[in-house]
Amino acid sequence: MCDSEELLFMRFCSRPSRLKLLRCVMRDAATMVGLDAETTDALVLAVNEACMNIIQHGYGMDPDGRIEIRVCHEPGALVVQLRDYAHSVDVHQVRSRDLDDVRPGGLGVHLIGSLMDECGFLEPPPGGGNLYQMKKYLTQ
Amino acid sequence: MCDSEELLFMRFCSRPSRLKLLRCVMRDAATMVGLDAETTDALVLAVNEACMNIIQHGYGMDPDGRIEIRVCHEPGALVVQLRDYAHSVDVHQVRSRDLDDVRPGGLGVHLIGSLMDECGFLEPPPGGGNLYQMKKYLTQ
Amino acid sequence: MSFPVEKRQGFLVVMLAGEVDLSRSPEARKVIMKALKKMHSVMVDMSRVEYIDSSGVASLVEGFQYARSNNLEFALAGVSEAAMNVLRLARLDQVFPIYASLEARLEAGA
Amino acid sequence: MSFPVEKRQGFLVVMLAGEVDLSRSPEARKVIMKALKKMHSVMVDMSRVEYIDSSGVASLVEGFQYARSNNLEFALAGVSEAAMNVLRLARLDQVFPIYASLEARLEAGA
Ligand SMILES: Nc1ncnc2c1ncn2[C@@H]1O[C@H](COP(=O)(O)OP(=O)(O)O)[C@@H](O)[C@H]1O
Ligand SMILES: Nc1ncnc2c1ncn2[C@@H]1O[C@H](COP(=O)(O)OP(=O)(O)O)[C@@H](O)[C@H]1O
């Protein structure tokens, strides 16, 4: 029943105050698969940004949205899936501002793309909402 | 949909190597509700012992059992529920050795009882397995 | 828990610290904007920032822009490695004036 | 990652460290029992133990019992606050010989 590749599954509410816990959990999951400090920081930052986007854009700062994170240790990669129950995302809207056009905001998607090896929305899951997946390759 | 009292829900496999992550998560949940260092240590140790019991006795060290933890912040208490899918526990068997009869093992249930304000099995949940609940009162 | 502000020569120095994430960046933004709205130049001491996310960075960008349109100085000082990594990824290390330390800027004078 | 063992005068000193939980206590048990089975007295340096659970404590009890039935000395030294709390709860602080430090026992001689 328990997928041996699943490192952890966690559910939490769409509150900024929960991000600290999320980062702690991600940091530990990274340590468990032997990521170095730099890669761990990258992973933690990317997952934090993806969750922020769900809190801010998916749930529009409503603190009672549900977010689920699944971290799997696949051969060669750490896979992080974030699932929300917000309205379906228009994936064409999901991009950061031009970095040269300096203004507050519009950096999260760029950071995720720079920090992770793969990222993007998967097929909308049954039951609605969105499923966002990120991968970090594990170099031996 | 998201119970505002639920601090977190986590699912993980019945492996000793997962306990570190569990302790980290519990430590953070404790910090979030403002527990002091001593109470946090007590909570972390108690939850660790309860999970060890599931791993060792519930699943007999089978690494593929599923364990779910739910931490809720109720008025006046932090409530931790552990759910497993192992055979139903005979609650009369669940007690530690006599502390004066020194031998290896037989301390976990005693530790939990000393460290938590309430503990015990709840009604077996639908779908089988066991539901164990611990409470730590929050003094203002 | 707000972030402390100190007057140092012609500057108001905002001391960010710890984890400047979505739960703390509104506070960072408030402190920075309040200092600037007194028509004061601002230095942000970032030596004790352990973590900053894009919302924390946005607070800095907002301060930077407000300062520029009001002819005030806005600079970062002693940026921690953790924060510098994020600024670099956002290519803002080329945008903000960044000093090795508060002293490095203060010694340079007006 | 095993736990290091050092020869100090008539003792084999087992240096536990970090988190001695269900994933590491089999290792602790192995190191302790191996030292005792050489018919050596054993001291467990616990100054760097950050966390110990009941399985770690069980390794100590097993060593203690084996030593007693084989007329060997088995003692704990420099027990960290975190570990001492657990020993107290298990009322084992009254059972194990516990020294403030390795030196405290070594200076006492044979
Ligand atoms: N999870 C999401 N749900 C809905 N829209 C999103 C999501 N993530 C990103 N977006 C869209 O992508 C845009 C760019 O996001 P980002 O680069 O993180 O910058 P910012 O969040 O500061 O706007 C957002 O403004 C939003 O329109
Ligand atoms: N989750 C559980 N499932 C089944 N049996 C349990 C569980 N927890 C405790 N027990 C029973 O209670 C006994 C005492 O547990 P404990 O005090 O933790 O000592 P130990 O685990 O070292 O035996 C165990 O030996 C076991 O028989």
Coordinates of C-alpha atoms and ligand atoms in Angstrom, one line a residue:
Chain A
M1 CA 0.0 0.0 0.0
C2 CA 2.8 2.3 0.8
D3 CA 4.8 3.2 -2.3
S4 CA 8.3 2.5 -1.4
E5 CA 9.5 5.5 -3.4
E6 CA 7.2 7.9 -1.6
L7 CA 9.4 9.7 0.9
L8 CA 6.5 11.7 2.4
F9 CA 3.1 13.0 1.8
M10 CA 1.9 16.1 3.7
R11 CA -1.2 18.1 3.7
F12 CA -1.5 21.6 5.0
C13 CA -3.5 24.9 4.8
S14 CA -2.8 27.7 2.4
R15 CA -1.3 30.0 5.0
P16 CA 2.0 31.8 4.8
S17 CA 2.8 30.7 8.3
R18 CA 2.9 27.1 7.1
L19 CA 5.8 27.7 4.7
K20 CA 8.4 27.4 7.4
L21 CA 7.2 23.9 8.3
L22 CA 7.2 23.0 4.6
R23 CA 10.8 24.2 4.2
C24 CA 11.9 22.3 7.2
V25 CA 10.3 19.1 5.9
M26 CA 11.8 19.6 2.4
R27 CA 15.2 20.2 3.9
D28 CA 15.0 16.9 5.8
A29 CA 13.7 15.0 2.8
A30 CA 16.7 16.4 0.8
T31 CA 19.1 15.3 3.5
M32 CA 17.6 11.9 3.6
V33 CA 18.4 11.3 -0.1
G34 CA 21.9 12.8 0.3
L35 CA 21.6 16.1 -1.5
D36 CA 24.4 18.5 -0.8
A37 CA 23.8 21.9 0.9
E38 CA 23.6 23.9 -2.2
T39 CA 21.2 21.6 -4.0
T40 CA 19.1 21.4 -0.9
D41 CA 18.8 25.2 -0.7
A42 CA 17.8 25.3 -4.3
L43 CA 15.1 22.6 -3.8
V44 CA 13.7 24.3 -0.7
L45 CA 13.5 27.7 -2.4
A46 CA 11.8 26.3 -5.5
V47 CA 9.2 24.3 -3.5
N48 CA 8.6 27.4 -1.3
E49 CA 8.0 29.5 -4.4
A50 CA 5.6 27.0 -5.9
C51 CA 3.6 26.9 -2.7
M52 CA 3.5 30.7 -2.5
N53 CA 2.0 30.7 -5.9
I54 CA -0.7 28.4 -4.8
I55 CA -1.4 30.5 -1.7
Q56 CA -1.3 33.8 -3.6
H57 CA -2.7 33.0 -7.0
G58 CA -4.5 29.6 -6.6
Y59 CA -6.3 30.5 -3.4
G60 CA -6.0 34.3 -3.6
M61 CA -4.7 34.3 0.0
D62 CA -7.7 32.5 1.4
P63 CA -6.1 30.7 4.4
D64 CA -8.4 27.7 4.2
G65 CA -7.3 26.1 0.9
R66 CA -5.8 22.7 1.0
I67 CA -2.3 22.0 -0.3
E68 CA -0.8 18.5 -0.6
I69 CA 2.8 17.8 -1.2
R70 CA 4.2 14.4 -2.2
V71 CA 7.9 13.8 -2.4
C72 CA 9.2 10.7 -4.2
H73 CA 12.6 9.3 -4.5
E74 CA 12.8 8.0 -8.0
P75 CA 15.9 6.5 -9.6
G76 CA 18.0 9.5 -10.5
A77 CA 15.6 12.2 -9.3
L78 CA 13.7 13.7 -6.4
V79 CA 10.2 14.4 -7.6
V80 CA 8.0 16.9 -5.8
Q81 CA 4.3 17.1 -6.6
L82 CA 2.0 19.9 -5.3
R83 CA -1.7 19.5 -5.5
D84 CA -4.2 22.2 -4.8
Y85 CA -8.0 22.4 -5.1
A86 CA -8.2 25.8 -6.5
H87 CA -9.7 26.8 -9.9
S88 CA -7.8 25.3 -12.9
V89 CA -4.8 27.3 -13.8
D90 CA -4.5 28.8 -17.3
V91 CA -0.9 27.6 -17.9
H92 CA -0.3 30.3 -20.4
Q93 CA -0.6 32.9 -17.6
V94 CA 2.1 31.1 -15.6
R95 CA 5.2 33.0 -16.4
S96 CA 7.4 35.5 -14.7
R97 CA 8.0 39.1 -15.8
D98 CA 10.9 40.0 -18.1
L99 CA 13.8 40.2 -15.6
D100 CA 15.0 43.4 -17.2
D101 CA 11.7 45.1 -16.5
V102 CA 12.5 45.6 -12.8
R103 CA 9.3 45.8 -10.6
P104 CA 8.1 44.1 -7.5
G105 CA 7.0 40.5 -8.0
G106 CA 7.0 38.3 -11.0
L107 CA 10.0 36.2 -10.0
G108 CA 8.7 33.0 -8.6
V109 CA 8.2 31.0 -11.8
H110 CA 11.6 32.2 -13.0
L111 CA 13.3 31.0 -9.8
I112 CA 11.6 27.6 -10.0
G113 CA 12.7 27.2 -13.6
S114 CA 16.3 28.1 -12.7
L115 CA 16.5 25.9 -9.7
M116 CA 14.8 22.8 -10.8
D117 CA 15.6 20.4 -13.7
E118 CA 12.0 20.0 -14.7
C119 CA 8.8 21.7 -13.8
G120 CA 5.3 22.1 -15.0
F121 CA 1.6 21.3 -14.6
L122 CA 0.5 17.7 -15.1
E123 CA -3.0 16.6 -16.2
P124 CA -5.6 18.1 -13.9
P125 CA -6.3 15.4 -11.3
P126 CA -9.7 13.8 -10.9
G127 CA -11.6 15.9 -8.4
G128 CA -10.4 19.2 -9.8
G129 CA -7.6 21.5 -8.8
N130 CA -4.1 21.5 -10.1
L131 CA -1.1 19.2 -10.0
Y132 CA 2.3 20.8 -10.4
Q133 CA 5.4 18.7 -10.6
M134 CA 9.1 19.5 -10.1
K135 CA 12.1 17.3 -10.5
K136 CA 15.6 17.7 -9.3
Y137 CA 18.1 15.2 -10.8
L138 CA 20.3 13.3 -8.4
T139 CA 23.9 13.3 -9.6
Q140 CA 25.8 10.4 -8.2
Chain B
M1 CA -12.4 21.7 3.4
C2 CA -9.2 22.4 5.3
D3 CA -9.9 22.1 9.0
S4 CA -8.5 25.2 10.5
E5 CA -7.3 23.4 13.6
E6 CA -5.3 20.9 11.6
L7 CA -1.7 22.0 11.7
L8 CA -0.5 19.2 9.5
F9 CA -1.2 15.7 8.2
M10 CA 1.7 13.5 7.1
R11 CA 1.9 10.0 5.7
F12 CA 5.1 8.0 5.7
C13 CA 6.4 4.4 5.7
S14 CA 7.1 2.3 8.7
R15 CA 10.9 2.7 8.4
P16 CA 13.2 3.6 11.3
S17 CA 14.9 6.0 8.8
R18 CA 11.7 8.1 8.7
L19 CA 11.7 8.9 12.4
K20 CA 14.2 11.7 12.0
L21 CA 11.9 13.5 9.6
L22 CA 9.0 12.9 11.9
R23 CA 10.8 14.4 14.8
C24 CA 11.8 17.4 12.7
V25 CA 8.2 18.0 11.7
M26 CA 6.9 17.6 15.3
R27 CA 9.5 20.0 16.5
D28 CA 8.4 22.6 14.0
A29 CA 4.7 22.1 14.8
A30 CA 5.5 22.6 18.5
T31 CA 7.4 25.8 17.7
M32 CA 4.4 27.0 15.7
V33 CA 2.1 26.8 18.6
G34 CA 4.6 28.3 21.0
L35 CA 5.7 25.3 23.1
D36 CA 8.8 25.9 25.2
A37 CA 12.0 23.9 24.6
E38 CA 11.3 21.4 27.3
T39 CA 7.7 20.7 26.4
T40 CA 8.8 20.4 22.7
D41 CA 11.4 17.7 23.6
A42 CA 8.8 15.8 25.6
L43 CA 6.4 15.9 22.7
V44 CA 9.0 14.9 20.2
L45 CA 10.1 11.9 22.3
A46 CA 6.6 10.7 23.0
V47 CA 5.5 10.8 19.3
N48 CA 8.8 9.1 18.3
E49 CA 8.1 6.3 20.8
A50 CA 4.5 5.9 19.6
C51 CA 5.7 5.6 16.0
M52 CA 8.4 3.1 17.0
N53 CA 5.8 1.0 18.5
I54 CA 3.8 1.0 15.3
I55 CA 6.9 0.1 13.3
Q56 CA 8.1 -2.6 15.7
H57 CA 4.9 -4.1 17.0
G58 CA 2.1 -3.0 14.6
Y59 CA 4.1 -3.8 11.4
G60 CA 6.7 -6.1 12.9
M61 CA 9.5 -4.1 11.2
D62 CA 7.9 -4.5 7.8
P63 CA 9.1 -1.3 6.1
D64 CA 6.1 -0.9 3.8
G65 CA 3.4 -0.2 6.4
R66 CA 1.6 3.1 6.2
I67 CA 1.6 5.5 9.1
E68 CA -0.4 8.7 9.1
I69 CA 0.0 11.5 11.6
R70 CA -2.3 14.3 12.2
V71 CA -1.5 17.2 14.5
C72 CA -4.3 19.5 15.5
H73 CA -4.2 22.7 17.5
E74 CA -7.3 22.6 19.7
P75 CA -8.1 25.2 22.3
G76 CA -5.9 24.3 25.3
A77 CA -4.1 21.3 23.7
L78 CA -2.0 20.0 20.9
V79 CA -3.5 16.8 19.7
V80 CA -1.5 14.1 17.9
Q81 CA -3.2 11.2 16.2
L82 CA -1.3 8.3 14.7
R83 CA -3.1 5.9 12.4
D84 CA -1.8 2.6 11.2
Y85 CA -3.2 -0.2 9.0
A86 CA -1.8 -3.0 11.0
H87 CA -3.8 -5.8 12.8
S88 CA -5.9 -4.5 15.6
V89 CA -4.1 -4.0 18.8
D90 CA -5.1 -5.8 22.0
V91 CA -5.0 -2.8 24.2
H92 CA -4.4 -4.9 27.3
Q93 CA -1.1 -6.0 25.9
V94 CA 0.0 -2.4 25.6
R95 CA 1.9 -1.7 28.7
S96 CA 5.6 -1.3 29.6
R97 CA 7.5 -3.6 31.9
D98 CA 7.8 -2.9 35.6
L99 CA 10.5 -0.3 35.8
D100 CA 12.3 -2.1 38.7
D101 CA 12.7 -5.2 36.6
V102 CA 15.6 -3.8 34.6
R103 CA 15.9 -5.4 31.1
P104 CA 16.3 -4.1 27.6
G105 CA 13.1 -2.7 26.1
G106 CA 9.7 -2.2 27.6
L107 CA 9.9 1.5 28.2
G108 CA 8.1 3.2 25.3
V109 CA 4.6 3.1 26.7
H110 CA 5.9 4.3 30.1
L111 CA 7.7 7.2 28.5
I112 CA 4.6 8.3 26.5
G113 CA 2.5 8.1 29.6
S114 CA 5.0 10.2 31.5
L115 CA 5.5 12.8 28.8
M116 CA 1.9 13.4 27.5
D117 CA -1.2 14.6 29.4
E118 CA -3.5 12.0 27.7
C119 CA -2.8 9.0 25.6
G120 CA -4.7 6.0 24.4
F121 CA -6.3 4.1 21.5
L122 CA -9.5 5.5 20.0
E123 CA -12.3 3.5 18.4
P124 CA -10.8 1.4 15.5
P125 CA -11.2 3.6 12.4
P126 CA -13.3 2.4 9.4
G127 CA -11.0 0.5 7.1
G128 CA -9.2 -1.2 9.9
G129 CA -5.9 -0.6 11.7
N130 CA -5.5 1.5 14.8
L131 CA -5.9 5.1 15.9
Y132 CA -3.8 6.2 18.8
Q133 CA -4.2 9.7 20.3
M134 CA -2.0 11.8 22.5
K135 CA -2.6 15.2 24.0
K136 CA -0.3 17.8 25.4
Y137 CA -2.1 20.6 27.3
L138 CA -1.0 24.1 26.4
T139 CA -0.6 26.2 29.5
Q140 CA -0.9 29.8 28.8
Chain C
M1 CA 8.2 40.8 15.8
S2 CA 9.1 43.7 13.5
F3 CA 12.5 44.5 12.1
P4 CA 14.5 47.0 13.9
V5 CA 15.5 50.4 12.4
E6 CA 18.5 52.5 13.5
K7 CA 19.7 55.9 12.6
R8 CA 23.3 55.9 11.4
Q9 CA 24.6 59.2 10.0
G10 CA 22.3 60.2 7.2
F11 CA 20.7 56.8 6.8
L12 CA 17.9 54.9 8.4
V13 CA 19.3 51.4 8.6
V14 CA 16.7 48.6 8.4
M15 CA 17.9 45.4 9.9
L16 CA 16.3 42.4 8.2
A17 CA 17.0 39.0 9.9
G18 CA 16.0 35.4 9.9
E19 CA 13.6 34.1 7.3
V20 CA 12.1 36.8 5.2
D21 CA 9.3 34.8 3.6
L22 CA 5.7 35.4 2.6
S23 CA 4.7 35.5 6.3
R24 CA 7.3 38.2 7.2
S25 CA 7.8 40.1 4.0
P26 CA 4.8 42.4 4.6
E27 CA 6.5 43.5 7.7
A28 CA 9.8 44.1 5.9
R29 CA 7.9 46.1 3.2
K30 CA 6.2 48.2 5.9
V31 CA 9.4 49.0 7.7
I32 CA 11.3 49.9 4.5
M33 CA 8.5 52.1 3.1
K34 CA 7.9 53.9 6.4
A35 CA 11.6 54.8 6.5
L36 CA 11.6 56.0 2.9
K37 CA 8.4 58.0 3.4
K38 CA 10.2 60.1 6.0
M39 CA 12.2 61.2 3.0
H40 CA 15.2 59.4 4.4
S41 CA 17.8 57.4 2.6
V42 CA 17.7 53.8 3.6
M43 CA 20.2 51.0 3.9
V44 CA 19.1 47.5 4.4
D45 CA 21.4 45.4 6.6
M46 CA 21.0 41.9 5.2
S47 CA 23.9 40.2 7.1
R48 CA 21.5 38.2 9.3
V49 CA 19.1 37.1 6.6
E50 CA 19.0 33.3 6.6
Y51 CA 16.4 32.9 4.0
I52 CA 14.6 35.3 1.6
D53 CA 11.9 34.3 -1.0
S54 CA 10.5 36.3 -4.0
S55 CA 8.1 38.1 -1.7
G56 CA 11.0 39.4 0.4
V57 CA 12.8 40.4 -2.7
A58 CA 9.7 42.2 -3.9
S59 CA 9.8 44.4 -0.8
L60 CA 13.3 45.4 -1.7
V61 CA 12.4 46.2 -5.3
E62 CA 9.5 48.3 -4.1
G63 CA 11.8 50.3 -1.8
F64 CA 14.4 50.7 -4.6
Q65 CA 11.8 52.1 -7.0
Y66 CA 10.3 54.5 -4.5
A67 CA 13.7 55.8 -3.5
R68 CA 14.6 56.3 -7.2
S69 CA 11.5 58.3 -8.0
N70 CA 12.0 60.4 -4.8
N71 CA 15.7 61.0 -5.2
L72 CA 16.7 59.1 -2.1
E73 CA 19.4 56.6 -1.7
F74 CA 18.5 52.9 -1.2
A75 CA 21.2 50.3 -0.8
L76 CA 21.8 46.9 0.6
A77 CA 24.7 46.1 2.9
G78 CA 26.5 42.9 4.1
V79 CA 24.2 40.7 2.1
S80 CA 24.4 37.1 3.4
E81 CA 25.3 34.3 1.0
A82 CA 21.8 32.9 1.2
A83 CA 20.2 36.2 0.2
M84 CA 22.8 36.9 -2.4
N85 CA 22.1 33.6 -4.2
V86 CA 18.5 34.6 -4.6
L87 CA 19.3 38.2 -5.8
R88 CA 21.7 36.7 -8.3
L89 CA 19.1 34.3 -9.7
A90 CA 16.7 37.3 -10.1
R91 CA 19.6 39.3 -11.7
L92 CA 19.0 42.0 -9.1
D93 CA 22.6 41.9 -7.9
Q94 CA 23.2 44.1 -10.9
V95 CA 20.3 46.4 -10.0
F96 CA 20.6 47.2 -6.3
P97 CA 23.6 49.2 -5.0
I98 CA 25.2 46.6 -2.7
Y99 CA 27.9 47.3 -0.2
A100 CA 30.1 44.8 1.6
S101 CA 29.0 46.2 5.0
L102 CA 27.2 49.2 6.5
E103 CA 30.6 50.7 7.4
A104 CA 31.8 50.4 3.8
R105 CA 29.0 52.8 2.7
L106 CA 29.1 55.1 5.8
E107 CA 32.8 55.6 5.6
A108 CA 32.4 56.8 2.0
G109 CA 30.5 59.8 3.3
A110 CA 27.6 61.8 1.7
Chain D
M1 CA 28.5 5.5 10.0
S2 CA 29.4 3.5 13.1
F3 CA 30.3 4.9 16.5
P4 CA 34.0 5.2 17.2
V5 CA 35.7 3.2 20.0
E6 CA 38.9 4.2 21.7
K7 CA 41.2 2.5 24.2
R8 CA 41.7 4.6 27.3
Q9 CA 43.6 2.9 30.1
G10 CA 41.8 -0.3 31.1
F11 CA 38.6 0.7 29.2
L12 CA 37.2 0.6 25.8
V13 CA 35.4 3.9 25.4
V14 CA 32.4 3.9 23.0
M15 CA 31.6 7.3 21.8
L16 CA 27.9 7.6 21.0
A17 CA 26.9 10.8 19.3
G18 CA 24.0 12.5 17.5
E19 CA 20.6 10.9 17.4
V20 CA 20.6 7.4 18.8
D21 CA 17.2 6.4 17.6
L22 CA 15.7 3.2 16.2
S23 CA 17.7 3.6 13.0
R24 CA 21.0 3.9 14.8
S25 CA 20.6 1.9 18.0
P26 CA 21.4 -1.4 16.4
E27 CA 24.8 0.1 15.6
A28 CA 25.2 1.3 19.1
R29 CA 24.2 -2.1 20.5
K30 CA 26.7 -3.8 18.1
V31 CA 29.6 -1.6 19.1
I32 CA 28.9 -1.9 22.8
M33 CA 28.5 -5.7 22.8
K34 CA 31.5 -6.2 20.6
A35 CA 33.7 -4.3 23.1
L36 CA 32.3 -6.2 26.1
K37 CA 32.7 -9.6 24.3
K38 CA 36.4 -8.9 24.2
M39 CA 36.1 -9.1 28.0
H40 CA 36.9 -5.5 28.3
S41 CA 35.3 -3.0 30.6
V42 CA 33.4 -0.4 28.7
M43 CA 32.6 3.3 29.2
V44 CA 30.1 5.0 27.0
D45 CA 30.9 8.6 26.4
M46 CA 27.4 10.2 26.0
S47 CA 28.5 13.9 26.0
R48 CA 27.6 14.3 22.3
V49 CA 24.3 12.4 22.3
E50 CA 21.6 14.9 21.1
Y51 CA 18.7 12.5 21.2
I52 CA 18.2 9.0 22.5
D53 CA 15.0 7.0 22.4
S54 CA 14.0 3.8 24.2
S55 CA 15.7 1.6 21.6
G56 CA 19.0 3.4 22.3
V57 CA 18.4 3.0 26.0
A58 CA 17.8 -0.7 25.5
S59 CA 21.3 -1.0 24.0
L60 CA 22.7 0.5 27.1
V61 CA 20.7 -1.8 29.4
E62 CA 21.8 -4.9 27.4
G63 CA 25.4 -3.8 27.8
F64 CA 24.9 -3.2 31.5
Q65 CA 23.5 -6.6 32.0
Y66 CA 26.1 -8.4 30.0
A67 CA 28.8 -6.7 31.9
R68 CA 27.3 -7.5 35.2
S69 CA 27.0 -11.3 34.5
N70 CA 30.6 -11.3 33.2
N71 CA 32.2 -9.3 36.0
L72 CA 33.1 -6.4 33.7
E73 CA 32.6 -2.7 34.4
F74 CA 30.1 -0.8 32.4
A75 CA 29.6 2.9 33.0
L76 CA 28.3 6.0 31.3
A77 CA 30.2 9.3 31.2
G78 CA 29.4 12.9 30.5
V79 CA 25.8 12.1 29.8
S80 CA 24.2 15.0 27.9
E81 CA 21.2 16.8 29.3
A82 CA 19.0 15.3 26.5
A83 CA 20.1 11.8 27.3
M84 CA 19.9 12.3 31.1
N85 CA 16.3 13.3 30.8
V86 CA 15.4 10.1 29.2
L87 CA 17.4 8.0 31.6
R88 CA 15.6 9.8 34.5
L89 CA 12.2 9.1 33.1
A90 CA 13.1 5.4 32.8
R91 CA 14.6 5.6 36.3
L92 CA 17.8 4.2 34.9
D93 CA 19.8 7.1 36.3
Q94 CA 19.7 5.1 39.6
V95 CA 20.8 1.9 37.8
F96 CA 23.8 2.8 35.6
P97 CA 27.0 3.9 37.1
I98 CA 27.3 7.5 35.7
Y99 CA 30.4 9.7 35.8
A100 CA 30.5 13.4 35.1
S101 CA 33.2 12.8 32.5
L102 CA 35.5 10.1 31.2
E103 CA 38.4 11.7 33.2
A104 CA 36.4 11.5 36.4
R105 CA 36.4 7.7 36.1
L106 CA 39.8 7.3 34.7
E107 CA 41.5 9.4 37.4
A108 CA 39.9 7.2 40.0
G109 CA 42.1 4.3 38.8
A110 CA 41.3 0.6 38.8
Ligands
LIG1 N1 -0.3 28.1 -8.8 C1 -0.7 29.1 -9.6 N2 -2.0 29.2 -9.8 C2 -2.5 30.2 -10.6 N3 -1.7 31.1 -11.2 C3 -0.3 31.0 -11.0 C4 0.2 30.0 -10.2 N4 1.5 30.1 -10.3 C5 1.8 31.2 -11.0 N5 0.7 31.7 -11.5 C6 0.6 32.9 -12.5 O1 1.9 33.2 -12.9 C7 2.3 34.5 -12.7 C8 3.8 34.6 -12.4 O2 4.1 34.0 -11.2 P1 5.5 34.4 -10.5 O3 6.6 34.3 -11.4 O4 5.6 33.5 -9.3 O5 5.4 35.9 -10.0 P2 4.3 36.5 -8.9 O6 3.8 35.4 -8.1 O7 5.1 37.5 -8.1 O8 3.3 37.2 -9.8 C9 1.5 34.9 -11.5 O9 1.3 36.3 -11.5 C10 0.2 34.2 -11.8 O10 -0.6 34.9 -12.7
LIG2 N1 1.3 0.2 18.3 C1 1.3 -1.0 18.9 N2 0.8 -2.1 18.3 C2 0.9 -3.3 18.9 N3 1.4 -3.5 20.1 C3 1.9 -2.5 20.8 C4 1.9 -1.2 20.2 N4 2.5 -0.4 21.1 C5 2.8 -1.1 22.2 N5 2.5 -2.4 22.0 C6 2.7 -3.5 23.0 O1 3.0 -2.9 24.2 C7 4.3 -3.5 24.7 C8 5.0 -2.4 25.5 O2 5.5 -1.5 24.6 P1 6.7 -0.5 25.0 O3 6.5 0.0 26.4 O4 6.9 0.5 24.0 O5 8.0 -1.4 25.1 P2 8.7 -2.3 23.9 O6 8.2 -1.6 22.6 O7 10.2 -2.1 24.1 O8 8.2 -3.7 24.0 C9 5.0 -4.0 23.5 O9 5.9 -5.0 23.7 C10 3.8 -4.5 22.6 O10 3.4 -5.8 23.0

